[in-house]
Each structure stands twice: as structure tokens, then as C-alpha cells.
CSV table of C-alpha atoms and ligand atoms in Angstrom, one decimal:
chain,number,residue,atom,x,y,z
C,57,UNK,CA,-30.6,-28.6,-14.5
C,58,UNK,CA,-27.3,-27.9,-15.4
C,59,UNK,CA,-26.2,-24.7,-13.7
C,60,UNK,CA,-23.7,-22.0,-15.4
C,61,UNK,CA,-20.8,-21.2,-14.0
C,62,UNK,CA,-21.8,-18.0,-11.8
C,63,UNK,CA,-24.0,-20.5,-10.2
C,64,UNK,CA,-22.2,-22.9,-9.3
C,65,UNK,CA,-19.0,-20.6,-8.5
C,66,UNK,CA,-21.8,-19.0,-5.8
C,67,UNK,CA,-23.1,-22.6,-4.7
C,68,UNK,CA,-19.6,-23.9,-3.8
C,69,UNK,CA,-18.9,-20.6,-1.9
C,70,UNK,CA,-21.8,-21.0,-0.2
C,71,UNK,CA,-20.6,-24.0,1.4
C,72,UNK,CA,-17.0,-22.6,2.9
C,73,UNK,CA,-16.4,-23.4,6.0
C,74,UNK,CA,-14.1,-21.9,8.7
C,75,UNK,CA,-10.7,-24.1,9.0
C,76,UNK,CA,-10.0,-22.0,12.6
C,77,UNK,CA,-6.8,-20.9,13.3
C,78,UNK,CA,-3.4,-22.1,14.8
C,79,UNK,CA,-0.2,-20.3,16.2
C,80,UNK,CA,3.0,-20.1,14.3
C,81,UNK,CA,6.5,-19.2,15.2
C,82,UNK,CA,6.6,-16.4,12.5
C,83,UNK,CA,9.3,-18.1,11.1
C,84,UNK,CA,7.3,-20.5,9.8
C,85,UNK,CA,4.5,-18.6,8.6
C,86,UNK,CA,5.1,-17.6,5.6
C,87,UNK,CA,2.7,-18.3,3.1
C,88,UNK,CA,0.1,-18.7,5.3
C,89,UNK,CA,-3.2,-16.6,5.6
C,90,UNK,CA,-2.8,-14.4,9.0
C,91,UNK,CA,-6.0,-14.3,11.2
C,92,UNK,CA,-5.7,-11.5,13.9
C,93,UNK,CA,-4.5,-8.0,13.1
C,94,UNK,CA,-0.7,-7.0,14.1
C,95,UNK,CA,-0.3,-3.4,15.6
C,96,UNK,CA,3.0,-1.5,15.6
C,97,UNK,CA,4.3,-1.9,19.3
C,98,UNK,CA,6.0,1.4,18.9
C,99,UNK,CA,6.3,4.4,16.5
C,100,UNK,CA,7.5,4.1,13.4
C,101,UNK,CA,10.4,4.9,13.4
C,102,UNK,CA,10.9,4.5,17.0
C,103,UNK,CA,13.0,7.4,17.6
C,104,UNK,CA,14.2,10.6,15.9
C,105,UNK,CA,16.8,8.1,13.7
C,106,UNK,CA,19.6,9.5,11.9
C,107,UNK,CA,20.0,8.7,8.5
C,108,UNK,CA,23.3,9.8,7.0
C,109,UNK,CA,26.8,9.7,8.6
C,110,UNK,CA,28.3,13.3,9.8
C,111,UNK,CA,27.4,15.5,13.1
C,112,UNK,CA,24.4,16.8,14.3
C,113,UNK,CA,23.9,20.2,15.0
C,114,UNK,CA,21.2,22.9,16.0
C,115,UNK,CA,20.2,24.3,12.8
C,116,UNK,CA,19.7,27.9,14.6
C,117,UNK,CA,23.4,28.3,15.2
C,118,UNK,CA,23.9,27.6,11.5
C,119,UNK,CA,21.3,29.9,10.2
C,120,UNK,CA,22.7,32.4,13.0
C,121,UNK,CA,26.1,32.3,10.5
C,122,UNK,CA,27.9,29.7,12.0
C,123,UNK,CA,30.0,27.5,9.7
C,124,UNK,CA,32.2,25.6,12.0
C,125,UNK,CA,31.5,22.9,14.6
C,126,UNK,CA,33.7,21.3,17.1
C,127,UNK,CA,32.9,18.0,18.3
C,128,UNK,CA,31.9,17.4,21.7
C,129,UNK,CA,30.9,13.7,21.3
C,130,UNK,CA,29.8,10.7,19.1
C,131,UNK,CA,26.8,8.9,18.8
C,132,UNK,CA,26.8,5.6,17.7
C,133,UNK,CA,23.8,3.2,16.8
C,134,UNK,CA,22.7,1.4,19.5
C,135,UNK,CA,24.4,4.0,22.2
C,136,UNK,CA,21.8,6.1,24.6
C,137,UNK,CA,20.9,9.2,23.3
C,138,UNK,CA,23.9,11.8,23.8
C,139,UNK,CA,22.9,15.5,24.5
C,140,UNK,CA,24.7,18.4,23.4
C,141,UNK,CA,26.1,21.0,25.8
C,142,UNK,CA,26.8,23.8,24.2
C,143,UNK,CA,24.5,24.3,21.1
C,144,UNK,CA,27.6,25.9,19.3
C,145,UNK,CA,28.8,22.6,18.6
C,146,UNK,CA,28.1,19.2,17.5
C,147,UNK,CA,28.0,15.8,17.6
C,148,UNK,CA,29.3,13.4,15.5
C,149,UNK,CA,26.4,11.2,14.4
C,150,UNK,CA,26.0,7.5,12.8
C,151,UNK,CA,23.5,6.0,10.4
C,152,UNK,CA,20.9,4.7,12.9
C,153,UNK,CA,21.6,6.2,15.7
C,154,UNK,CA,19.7,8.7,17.5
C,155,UNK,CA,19.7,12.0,17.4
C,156,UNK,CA,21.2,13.6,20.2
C,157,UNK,CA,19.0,16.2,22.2
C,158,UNK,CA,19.2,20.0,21.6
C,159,UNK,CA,20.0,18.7,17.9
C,160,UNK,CA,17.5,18.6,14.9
C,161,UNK,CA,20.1,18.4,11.8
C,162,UNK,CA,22.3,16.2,10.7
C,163,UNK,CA,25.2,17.4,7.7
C,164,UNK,CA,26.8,14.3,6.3
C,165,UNK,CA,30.5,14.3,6.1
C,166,UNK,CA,30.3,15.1,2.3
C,167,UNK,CA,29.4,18.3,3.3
C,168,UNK,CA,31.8,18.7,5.7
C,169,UNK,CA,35.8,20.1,6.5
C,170,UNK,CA,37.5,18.6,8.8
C,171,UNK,CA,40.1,20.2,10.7
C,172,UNK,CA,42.1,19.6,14.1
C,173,UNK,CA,42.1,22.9,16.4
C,174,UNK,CA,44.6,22.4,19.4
C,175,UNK,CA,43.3,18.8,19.9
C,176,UNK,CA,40.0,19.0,19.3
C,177,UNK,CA,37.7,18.3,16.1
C,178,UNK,CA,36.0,20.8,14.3
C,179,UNK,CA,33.7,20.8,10.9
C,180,UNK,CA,33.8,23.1,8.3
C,181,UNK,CA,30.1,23.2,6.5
C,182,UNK,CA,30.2,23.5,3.1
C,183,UNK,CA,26.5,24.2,0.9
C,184,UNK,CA,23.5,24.8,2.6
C,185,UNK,CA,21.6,22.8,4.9
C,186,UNK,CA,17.7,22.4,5.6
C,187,UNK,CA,16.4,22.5,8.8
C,188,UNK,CA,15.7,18.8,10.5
C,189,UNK,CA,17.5,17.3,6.9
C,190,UNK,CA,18.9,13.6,7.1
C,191,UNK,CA,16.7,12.6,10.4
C,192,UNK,CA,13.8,10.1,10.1
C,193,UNK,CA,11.1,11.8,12.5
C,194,UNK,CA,10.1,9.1,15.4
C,195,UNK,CA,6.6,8.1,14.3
C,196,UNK,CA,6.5,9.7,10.8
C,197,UNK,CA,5.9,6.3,9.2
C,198,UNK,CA,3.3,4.5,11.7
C,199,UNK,CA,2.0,5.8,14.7
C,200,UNK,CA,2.4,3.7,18.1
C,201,UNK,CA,-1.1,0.9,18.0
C,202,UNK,CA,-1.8,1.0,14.3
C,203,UNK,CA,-3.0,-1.5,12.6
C,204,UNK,CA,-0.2,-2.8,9.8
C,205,UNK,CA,-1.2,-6.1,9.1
C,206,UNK,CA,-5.4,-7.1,9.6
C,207,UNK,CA,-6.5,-10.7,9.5
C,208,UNK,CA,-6.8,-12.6,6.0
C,209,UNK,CA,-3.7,-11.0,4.5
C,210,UNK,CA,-1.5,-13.9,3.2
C,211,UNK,CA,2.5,-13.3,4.8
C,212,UNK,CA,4.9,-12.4,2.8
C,213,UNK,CA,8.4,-11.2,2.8
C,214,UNK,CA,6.8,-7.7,3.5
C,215,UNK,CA,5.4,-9.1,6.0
C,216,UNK,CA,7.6,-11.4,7.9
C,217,UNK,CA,10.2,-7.8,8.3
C,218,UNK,CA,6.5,-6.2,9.7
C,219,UNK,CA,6.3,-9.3,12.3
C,220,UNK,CA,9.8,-9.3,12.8
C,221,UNK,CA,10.0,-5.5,13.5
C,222,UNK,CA,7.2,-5.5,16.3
C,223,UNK,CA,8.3,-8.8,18.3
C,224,UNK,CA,5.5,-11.0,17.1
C,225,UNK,CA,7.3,-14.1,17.6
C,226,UNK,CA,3.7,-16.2,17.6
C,227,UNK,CA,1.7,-15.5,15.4
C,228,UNK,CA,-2.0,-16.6,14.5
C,229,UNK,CA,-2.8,-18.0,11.1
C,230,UNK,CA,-5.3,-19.9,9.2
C,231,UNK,CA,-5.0,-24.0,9.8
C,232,UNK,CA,-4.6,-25.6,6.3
C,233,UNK,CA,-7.0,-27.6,5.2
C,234,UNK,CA,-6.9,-31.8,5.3
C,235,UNK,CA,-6.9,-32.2,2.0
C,236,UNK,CA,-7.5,-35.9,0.0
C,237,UNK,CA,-6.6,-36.2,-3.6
C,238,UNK,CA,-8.2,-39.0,-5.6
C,239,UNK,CA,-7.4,-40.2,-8.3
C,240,UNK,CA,-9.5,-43.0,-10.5
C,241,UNK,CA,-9.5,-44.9,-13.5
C,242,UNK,CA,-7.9,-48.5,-14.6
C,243,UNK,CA,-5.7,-46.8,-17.0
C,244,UNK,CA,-3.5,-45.4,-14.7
C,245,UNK,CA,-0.6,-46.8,-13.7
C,246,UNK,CA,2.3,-45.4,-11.3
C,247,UNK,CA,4.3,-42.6,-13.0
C,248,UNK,CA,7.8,-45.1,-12.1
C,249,UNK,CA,6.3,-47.8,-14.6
C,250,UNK,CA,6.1,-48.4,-18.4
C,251,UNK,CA,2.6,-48.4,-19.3
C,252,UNK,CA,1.5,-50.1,-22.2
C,253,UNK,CA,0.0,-49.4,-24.8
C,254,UNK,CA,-3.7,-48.6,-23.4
C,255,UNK,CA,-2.3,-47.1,-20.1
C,256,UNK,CA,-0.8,-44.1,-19.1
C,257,UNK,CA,0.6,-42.8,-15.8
C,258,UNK,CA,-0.6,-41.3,-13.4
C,259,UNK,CA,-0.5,-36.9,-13.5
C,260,UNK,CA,-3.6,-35.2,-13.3
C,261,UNK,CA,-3.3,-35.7,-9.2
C,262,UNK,CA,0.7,-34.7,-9.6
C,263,UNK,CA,-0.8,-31.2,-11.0
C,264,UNK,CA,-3.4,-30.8,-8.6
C,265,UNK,CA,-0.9,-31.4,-5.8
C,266,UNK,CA,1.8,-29.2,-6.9
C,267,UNK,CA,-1.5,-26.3,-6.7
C,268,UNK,CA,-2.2,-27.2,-3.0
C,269,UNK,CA,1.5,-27.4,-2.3
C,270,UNK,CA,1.6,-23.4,-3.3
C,271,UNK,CA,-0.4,-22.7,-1.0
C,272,UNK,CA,1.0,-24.9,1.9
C,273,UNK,CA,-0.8,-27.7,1.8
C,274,UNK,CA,0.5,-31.2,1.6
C,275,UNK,CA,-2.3,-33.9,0.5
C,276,UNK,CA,-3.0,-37.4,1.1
C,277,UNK,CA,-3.8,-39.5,-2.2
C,278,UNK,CA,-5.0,-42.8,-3.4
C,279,UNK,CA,-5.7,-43.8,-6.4
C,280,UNK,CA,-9.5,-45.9,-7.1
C,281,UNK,CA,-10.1,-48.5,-9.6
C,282,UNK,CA,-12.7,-48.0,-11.7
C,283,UNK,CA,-14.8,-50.9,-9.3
C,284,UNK,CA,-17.6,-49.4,-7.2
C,285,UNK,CA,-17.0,-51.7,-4.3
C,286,UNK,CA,-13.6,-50.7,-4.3
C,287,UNK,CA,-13.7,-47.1,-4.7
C,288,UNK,CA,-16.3,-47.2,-1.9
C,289,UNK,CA,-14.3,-49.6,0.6
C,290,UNK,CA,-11.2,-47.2,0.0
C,291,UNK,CA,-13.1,-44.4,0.5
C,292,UNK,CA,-14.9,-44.8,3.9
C,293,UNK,CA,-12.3,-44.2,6.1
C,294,UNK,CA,-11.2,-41.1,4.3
C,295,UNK,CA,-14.4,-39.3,6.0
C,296,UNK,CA,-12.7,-38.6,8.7
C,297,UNK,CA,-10.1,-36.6,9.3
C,298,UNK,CA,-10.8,-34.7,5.6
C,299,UNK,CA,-11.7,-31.6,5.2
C,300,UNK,CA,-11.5,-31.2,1.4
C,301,UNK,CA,-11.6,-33.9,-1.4
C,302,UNK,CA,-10.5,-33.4,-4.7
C,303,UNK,CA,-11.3,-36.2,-6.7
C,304,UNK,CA,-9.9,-36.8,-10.8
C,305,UNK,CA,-12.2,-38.5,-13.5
C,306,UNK,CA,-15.0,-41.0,-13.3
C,307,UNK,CA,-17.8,-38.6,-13.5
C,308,UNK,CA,-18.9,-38.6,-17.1
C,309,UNK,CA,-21.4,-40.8,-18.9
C,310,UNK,CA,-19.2,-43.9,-19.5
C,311,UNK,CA,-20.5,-47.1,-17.7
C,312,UNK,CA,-17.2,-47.1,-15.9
C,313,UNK,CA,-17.9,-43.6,-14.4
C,314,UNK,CA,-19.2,-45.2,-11.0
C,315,UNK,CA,-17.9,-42.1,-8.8
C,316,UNK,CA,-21.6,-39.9,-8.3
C,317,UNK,CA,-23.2,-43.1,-7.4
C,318,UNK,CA,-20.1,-44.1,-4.9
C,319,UNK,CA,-20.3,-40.8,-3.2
C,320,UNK,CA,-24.1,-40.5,-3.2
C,321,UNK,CA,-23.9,-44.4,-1.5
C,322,UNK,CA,-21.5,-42.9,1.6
C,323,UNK,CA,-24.0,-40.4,2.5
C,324,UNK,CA,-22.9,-37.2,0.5
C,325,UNK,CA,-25.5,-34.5,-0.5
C,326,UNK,CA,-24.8,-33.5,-4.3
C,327,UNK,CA,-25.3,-29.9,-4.6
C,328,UNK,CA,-24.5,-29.9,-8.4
C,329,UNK,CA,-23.3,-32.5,-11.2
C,330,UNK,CA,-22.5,-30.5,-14.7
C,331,UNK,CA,-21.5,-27.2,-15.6
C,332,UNK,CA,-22.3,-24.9,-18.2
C,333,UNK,CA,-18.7,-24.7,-19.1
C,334,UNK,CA,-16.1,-25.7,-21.8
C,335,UNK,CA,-13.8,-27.5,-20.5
C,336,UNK,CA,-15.1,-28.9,-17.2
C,337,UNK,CA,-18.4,-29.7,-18.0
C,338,UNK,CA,-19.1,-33.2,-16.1
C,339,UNK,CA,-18.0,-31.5,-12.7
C,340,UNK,CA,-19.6,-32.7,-9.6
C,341,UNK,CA,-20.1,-31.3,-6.7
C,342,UNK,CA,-21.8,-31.6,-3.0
C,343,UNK,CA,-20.9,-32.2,1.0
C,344,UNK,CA,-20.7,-34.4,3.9
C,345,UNK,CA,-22.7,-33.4,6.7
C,346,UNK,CA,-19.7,-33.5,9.6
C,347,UNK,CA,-17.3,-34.1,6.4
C,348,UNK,CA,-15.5,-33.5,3.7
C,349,UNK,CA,-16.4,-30.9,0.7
C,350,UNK,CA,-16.2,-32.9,-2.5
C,351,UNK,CA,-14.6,-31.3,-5.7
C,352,UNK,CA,-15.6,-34.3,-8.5
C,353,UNK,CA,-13.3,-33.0,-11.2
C,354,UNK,CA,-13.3,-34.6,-14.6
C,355,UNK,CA,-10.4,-36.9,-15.8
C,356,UNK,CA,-9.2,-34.9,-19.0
C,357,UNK,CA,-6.4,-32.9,-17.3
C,358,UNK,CA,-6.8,-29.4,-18.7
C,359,UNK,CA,-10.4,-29.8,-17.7
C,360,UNK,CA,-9.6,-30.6,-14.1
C,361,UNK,CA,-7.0,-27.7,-14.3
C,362,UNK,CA,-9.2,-24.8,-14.9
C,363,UNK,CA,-11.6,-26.4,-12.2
C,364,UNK,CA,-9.5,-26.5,-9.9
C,365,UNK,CA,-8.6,-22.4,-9.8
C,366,UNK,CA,-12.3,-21.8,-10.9
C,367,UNK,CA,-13.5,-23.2,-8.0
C,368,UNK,CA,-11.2,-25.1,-5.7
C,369,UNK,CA,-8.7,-22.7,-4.8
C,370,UNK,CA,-11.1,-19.8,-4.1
C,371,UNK,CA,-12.9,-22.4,-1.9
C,372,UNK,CA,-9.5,-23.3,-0.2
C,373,UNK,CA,-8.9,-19.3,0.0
C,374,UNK,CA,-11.7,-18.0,1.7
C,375,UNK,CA,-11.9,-21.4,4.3
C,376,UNK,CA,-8.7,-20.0,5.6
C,377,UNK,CA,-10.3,-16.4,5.8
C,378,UNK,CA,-7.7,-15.0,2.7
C,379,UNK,CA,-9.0,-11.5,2.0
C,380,UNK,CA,-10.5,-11.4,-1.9
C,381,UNK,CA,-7.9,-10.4,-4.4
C,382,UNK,CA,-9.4,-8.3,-7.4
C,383,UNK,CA,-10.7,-10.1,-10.4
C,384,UNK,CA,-8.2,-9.6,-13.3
C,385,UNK,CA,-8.5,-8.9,-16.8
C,386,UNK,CA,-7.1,-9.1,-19.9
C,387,UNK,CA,-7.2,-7.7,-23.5
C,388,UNK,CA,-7.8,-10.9,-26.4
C,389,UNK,CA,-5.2,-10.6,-28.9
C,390,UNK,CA,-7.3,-12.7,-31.9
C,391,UNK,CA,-10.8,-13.0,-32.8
C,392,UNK,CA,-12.4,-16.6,-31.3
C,393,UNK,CA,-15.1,-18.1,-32.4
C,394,UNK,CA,-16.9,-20.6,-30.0
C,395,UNK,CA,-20.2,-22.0,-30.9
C,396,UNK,CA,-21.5,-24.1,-27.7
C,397,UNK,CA,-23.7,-22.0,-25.5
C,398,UNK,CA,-21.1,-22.9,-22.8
C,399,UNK,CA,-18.8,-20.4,-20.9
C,400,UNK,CA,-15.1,-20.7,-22.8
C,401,UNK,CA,-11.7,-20.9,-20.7
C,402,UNK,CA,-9.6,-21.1,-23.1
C,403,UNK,CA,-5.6,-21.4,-22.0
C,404,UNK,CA,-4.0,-18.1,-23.3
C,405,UNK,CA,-0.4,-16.4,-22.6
C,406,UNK,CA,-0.2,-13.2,-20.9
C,407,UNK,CA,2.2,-10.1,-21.7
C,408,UNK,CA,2.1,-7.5,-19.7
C,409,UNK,CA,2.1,-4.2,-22.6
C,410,UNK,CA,4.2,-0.6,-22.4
C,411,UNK,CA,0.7,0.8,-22.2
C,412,UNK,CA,-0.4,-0.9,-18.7
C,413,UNK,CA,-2.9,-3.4,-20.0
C,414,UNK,CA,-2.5,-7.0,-19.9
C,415,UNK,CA,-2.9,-9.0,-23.3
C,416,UNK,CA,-4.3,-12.5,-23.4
C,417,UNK,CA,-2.8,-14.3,-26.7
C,418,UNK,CA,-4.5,-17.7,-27.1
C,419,UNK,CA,-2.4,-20.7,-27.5
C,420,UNK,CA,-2.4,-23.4,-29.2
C,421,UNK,CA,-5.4,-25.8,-28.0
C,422,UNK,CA,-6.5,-29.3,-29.1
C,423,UNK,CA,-8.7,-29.2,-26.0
C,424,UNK,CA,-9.6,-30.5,-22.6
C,425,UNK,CA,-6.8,-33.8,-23.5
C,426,UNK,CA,-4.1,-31.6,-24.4
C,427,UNK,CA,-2.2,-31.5,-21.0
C,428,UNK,CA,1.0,-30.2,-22.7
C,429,UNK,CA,-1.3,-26.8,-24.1
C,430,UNK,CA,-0.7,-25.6,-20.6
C,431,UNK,CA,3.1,-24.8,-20.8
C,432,UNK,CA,2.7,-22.2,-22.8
C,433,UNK,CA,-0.4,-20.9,-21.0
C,434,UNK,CA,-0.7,-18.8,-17.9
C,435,UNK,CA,-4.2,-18.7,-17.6
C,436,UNK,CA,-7.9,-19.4,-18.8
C,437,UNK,CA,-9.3,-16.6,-20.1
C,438,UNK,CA,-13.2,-16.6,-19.1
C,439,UNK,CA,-15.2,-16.0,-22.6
C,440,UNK,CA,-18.6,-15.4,-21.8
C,441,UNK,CA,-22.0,-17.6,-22.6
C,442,UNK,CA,-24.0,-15.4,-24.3
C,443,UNK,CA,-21.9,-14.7,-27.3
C,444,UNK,CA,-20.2,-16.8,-30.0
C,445,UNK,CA,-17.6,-14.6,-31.6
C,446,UNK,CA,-15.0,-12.6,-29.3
C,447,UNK,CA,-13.5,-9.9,-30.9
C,448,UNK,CA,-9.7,-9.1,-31.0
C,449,UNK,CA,-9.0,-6.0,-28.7
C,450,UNK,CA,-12.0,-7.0,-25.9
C,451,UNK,CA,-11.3,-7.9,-22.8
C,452,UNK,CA,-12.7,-10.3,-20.6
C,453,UNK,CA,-11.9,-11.5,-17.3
C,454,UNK,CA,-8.3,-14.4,-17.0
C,455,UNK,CA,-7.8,-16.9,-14.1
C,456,UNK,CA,-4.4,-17.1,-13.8
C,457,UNK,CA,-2.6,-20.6,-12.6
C,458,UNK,CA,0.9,-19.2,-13.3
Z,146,LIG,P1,-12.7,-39.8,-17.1
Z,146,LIG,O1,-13.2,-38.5,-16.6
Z,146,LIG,O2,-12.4,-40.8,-16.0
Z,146,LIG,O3,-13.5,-40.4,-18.2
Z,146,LIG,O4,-11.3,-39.5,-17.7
Z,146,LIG,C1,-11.1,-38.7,-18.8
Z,146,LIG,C2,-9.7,-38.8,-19.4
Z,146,LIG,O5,-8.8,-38.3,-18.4
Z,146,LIG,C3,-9.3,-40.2,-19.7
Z,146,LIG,O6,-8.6,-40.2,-20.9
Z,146,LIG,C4,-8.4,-40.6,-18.5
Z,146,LIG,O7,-7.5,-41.6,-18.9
Z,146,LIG,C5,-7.8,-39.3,-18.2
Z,146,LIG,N1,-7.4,-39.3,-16.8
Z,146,LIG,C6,-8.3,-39.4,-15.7
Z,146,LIG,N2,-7.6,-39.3,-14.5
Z,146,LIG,C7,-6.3,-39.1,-14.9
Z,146,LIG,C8,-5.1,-38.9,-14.1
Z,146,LIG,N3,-5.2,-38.9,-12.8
Z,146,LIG,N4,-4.0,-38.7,-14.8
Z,146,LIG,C9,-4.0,-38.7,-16.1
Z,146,LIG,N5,-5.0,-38.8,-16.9
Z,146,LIG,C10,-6.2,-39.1,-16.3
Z,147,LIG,MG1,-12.1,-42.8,-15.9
């Protein structure tokens, strides 16, 4: 029975399986999925931190009437704090530093005179001044020991200032995936040759790699002929060592289409072949005991396109423990008509409007062949099976690829 796409979307998930972890200089994590929680080794900020340049003062002198300062001292970033003496003065204060104790205001010199009395400094105040202004409070942001980062958040520049800030110079993250890509068919030939006339190069696999490669991972690939001994001597030894194969064509109907029967020979168990969905409809799918997961995608590129962020990358996603990310939606900007009762991605544009909604504008399509469609596309808008005409103005859920 041919399954619909919920169904299928819920069967692959079903067979995730944890990658397990490895530790990263945090340098070099970036991009990857982080799989223990980081806590802030100190307050946020860490101290009482000065955020303007000018001179500290106790703000009760000032509200006392007192308009001029002399200097006892300055403190710099980086210097121990500094107390004040005598709470009639003040101390000259830097971005970053400190605040000195017995101070709790800090006047930048904008608002300030300066004058030289007998030697010393002194500051005139000029304007009025709020008690405890220009001084980021030690742990205002983050308390000491809270959680800022939890496992399955993917590192980002945010992040790597977050790791950076709290000395986590190893950090745990989510091994890639060993990932296979497979190409097949006799009328491939390498994308450095002229193909004749009845061949063409090579690019599904090109695509599919530059997906994984966003997200960190570097395949292996070979390319099978359309020969069932061959595909199946080539792809023994690729059982080990493989956590993930992504395979392009040879899963149809034609007599040529010797893949299923290949796989089914080395001991996989086919959990589904066929999907209720246009394009993408001869996609297999099933699992080595001990070995790889097998994403059978069809040849016609736009077809093994939308498989591929259907299903492969939320299967890559939640085998390195990624947290989910919302579904997202979008508003159609025609009226489609689709007459198969088969769920529609079709490749649409999207423009974020002035009015916070996201159109979807459909491009144009000459279906799952047309490889070049998806240049102008950002993603496949998801047009459900149980209806035939979709209405300019409704919205319906997008899988984005761009
Ligand atoms: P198949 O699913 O093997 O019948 O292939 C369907 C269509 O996709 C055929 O026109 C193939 O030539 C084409 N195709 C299959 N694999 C690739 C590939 N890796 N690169 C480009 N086109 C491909
Ligand atoms: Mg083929």
C-alpha cells in the first residue's frame, strides 16, 4: 500500500538513531548540533561594569547639592577595583572597568567641566543624573549556574561569543553522520566530460551533497551502473562504516530500475517503496539491521530535491539530537489547480510582506525534470491531498531548501 506522506514522514522518524557525541575545540564547532547544556561560570555581567567614560561618584553627595568632584583616582579596565576615600569625590572611570567601591554612579564626561584646582582635578556636573546610571549591575543579565545554552541547539555565532565568554574551550556536540551518496544510471557520465547526445552528467548527487555539506557533513559517493551484479558488488562493502545512504534513481518501474531488488538481495528490510506525493512518488525506503538507513530517492532531480528536505534532513536533524524548529508557513499568491490525489510540493518563491506574513508565489514548473525550476525557488510549498483547487490568499505549510 502506498503510504501518504504523514506516514511515511512518521515511519522514517521512527527509525532515527542516536549518532552519539564527540568533543570539539569550540573553535571548530560551529555549525554543529551541541549535546550538553553550557552554564554561565559567573554572573552576567561579572561585576558592577561601567559603561560610559567619566568619574564615578556617590550619587548621595550629588543629591546632597554637590556639583563638583575632584579626582582622587582612575580606574581602568582590567585594573582591581579602586575604592573611594572620601565620598565627596570621585573617580575617574573607563568603559569596562569596574566600579570602584563606595560608588554607584557614573557621569560621562559629556556631562562634565573640567577644571584644574591648585593641581588637582575637579568636575563640574552639568544636567541631572539618576541614581546607579551608566553601570551594568553584576548579574543583571544571567545569574551565576544558568543554563544559556541546552543540548540540541545548533552553534552559532551567538553562540560561539556564549562559549567563548564562559571558558568552554571543549565542547560536546553531535558526531556527523557517515554519509554515502549513490548515484545510478548508465546515462551519467562525469560532470568534466562531453556527453553525447543520450547522456548527461552527473548532478543530482552534486545537489544532494552541497545539502549535507550545510550541515557539516562531507559524503562518500560512487556512482552504480544500471547492472544488478555491479550495483550490488559496489555496494557491499559500503555496509560498513555507513550510517546514512542516500541513493539517486533506479527505483521506478523501468526494467533497468534494479535498485529495490539490489538492496532487498544485501539483507535490507524495506519499510516503504512509493509515496502519495507529487514529485517523489517512487521513493524507497527501509534499514540495515547493524547498518545503514537507506533514503532510495528517485532520479528526476527536483523529485529527489524535495525528498531530500521532506525526509532526509529531518532524519539527519534529529540523529544528531537538533531541537525541532517550528513548521513554517506561507500565504499562496495564485490559485493552483492539482488534480492527482497526491500531496503537491510545488517550488514557489518566498517574499517576506510589510504586513509580517510570508508569501509563497509559485514559479515556473515543467515538473519533477525541470532541475533549473529551482533557482528561482526557495521552497516546496506542501498542498494538501484532499483538495484539488488551492485558493489564492491560503496558506499552507513551505519546506524551505534556501
Ligand atoms: P531514474 O529514476 O533512474 O529513472 O531516473 C529518472 C531521471 O533522472 C532520468 O532522466 C535520469 O537520467 C535522471 N537522473 C538520475 N540520476 C541522476 C543524476 N545523478 N544526475 C542527473 N540526472 C539523473
Ligand atoms: Mg535510471
Amino acid at each position: 500500500m502506498m503510504l501518504t506522506v504523514a506516514a511515511a514522514y512518521t515511519a522514517v522518524l521512527q527509525t532515527v538513531r542516536d549518532m552519539g557525541t564527540e568533543v570539539l575545540p569550540f573553535e571548530a564547532a560551529t555549525g554543529r548540533v551541541l549535546r550538553e547544556p553550557v552554564r554561565a561560570d559567573r554572573p552576567f555581567p561579572p561585576f558592577d561594569r561601567v559603561t560610559m567614560d567619566g568619574i564615578a561618584i556617590l550619587y548621595d553627595s550629588f543629591a546632597r547639592g554637590q556639583q563638583i568632584f575632584g579626582v582622587e583616582d582612575i580606574q581602568a579596565a582590567g585594573a582591581p577595583r579602586l575604592q573611594l576615600s572620601n565620598t565627596a569625590n570621585c573617580i575617574e572611570v573607563m568603559t569596562g572597568a569596574i566600579l570602584p567601591e563606595l560608588t554607584d554612579t557614573v557621569i560621562p564626561y559629556e556631562q562634565l567641566e573640567a577644571s584644574d584646582h591648585g593641581g588637582f582635578r575637579r568636575f563640574a556636573i552639568a544636567g541631572d543624573v539618576t541614581l546607579g546610571q551608566n553601570v551594568h549591575r553584576k548579574g543583571s543579565d544571567v545569574a551565576e549556574d544558568t543554563v544559556l545554552l541546552s543540548p540540541g541547539m545548533l552553534i552559532g555565532p551567538a553562540e560561539a561569543g556564549v562559549l567563548a565568554t564562559v571558558g568552554k574551550t571543549q565542547v560536546q556536540v553531535a558526531r556527523l553522520p557517515r554519509v554515502a551518496v549513490i548515484a545510478t544510471g548508465d546515462e551519467l557520465v562525469p560532470v568534466a566530460a562531453t556527453p553525447e547526445e543520450h547522456q548527461v552528467r552527473i548532478s543530482n548527487i552534486y545537489s544532494l551533497m552541497a545539502s549535507l555539506q550545510q550541515c557539516g557533513i562531507t559524503a562518500v559517493y560512487i556512482h552504480l551502473s544500471d547492472e544488478e551484479a555491479v550495483m550490488r558488488e559496489r555496494l557491499e562493502p559500503l555496509l560498513q562504516e555507513t550510517d546514512v545512504w542516500i541513493s539517486s534513481g533506479a527505483v521506478s518501474a523501468g526494467k533497468f530500475d534494479h535498485l529495490p531488488a539490489v538492496l532487498q538481495r544485501l539483507g535490507m528490510q524495506q519499510i516503504f517503496h512509493k509515496v502519495q506525493q507529487r514529485p517523489g512518488k517512487p521513493f524507497l525506503f527501509g534499514t540495515f539491521t547493524g547498518g545503514p538507513v537507506v533514503f532510495a530517492l528517485p532520479g528526476n532531480p527536483v523529485s529527489g530535491f524535495m525528498c531530500f528536505y521532506r525526509y532526509v534532513l529531518p532524519w539527519l536533524k534529529a540523529a544528531m539530537g537538533a531541537q525541532e524548529t517550528a513548521p513554517a508557513y506561507a500565504v499562496l499568491q495564485e490559485k493552483v489547480t492539482f488534480n492527482p490525489s497526491l500531496e503537491y510540493y510545488l517550488p514557489v518563491k518566498l517574499q517576506s510582506l510589510p504586513d509580517g506574513t510570508t508569501a509563497a508565489v509559485p514559479q515556473p514548473y515543467h515538473g519533477s525534470g525541470d532541475l533549473a525550476s529551482l533557482l528561482s525557488a526557495d521552497a516546496f510549498m506542501a498542498l494538501p491531498q484532499d483538495k484539488h483547487v488551492f485558493e489564492k490568499g491560503s496558506c499552507y505549510p513551505v519546506w524551505k531548501f534556501r
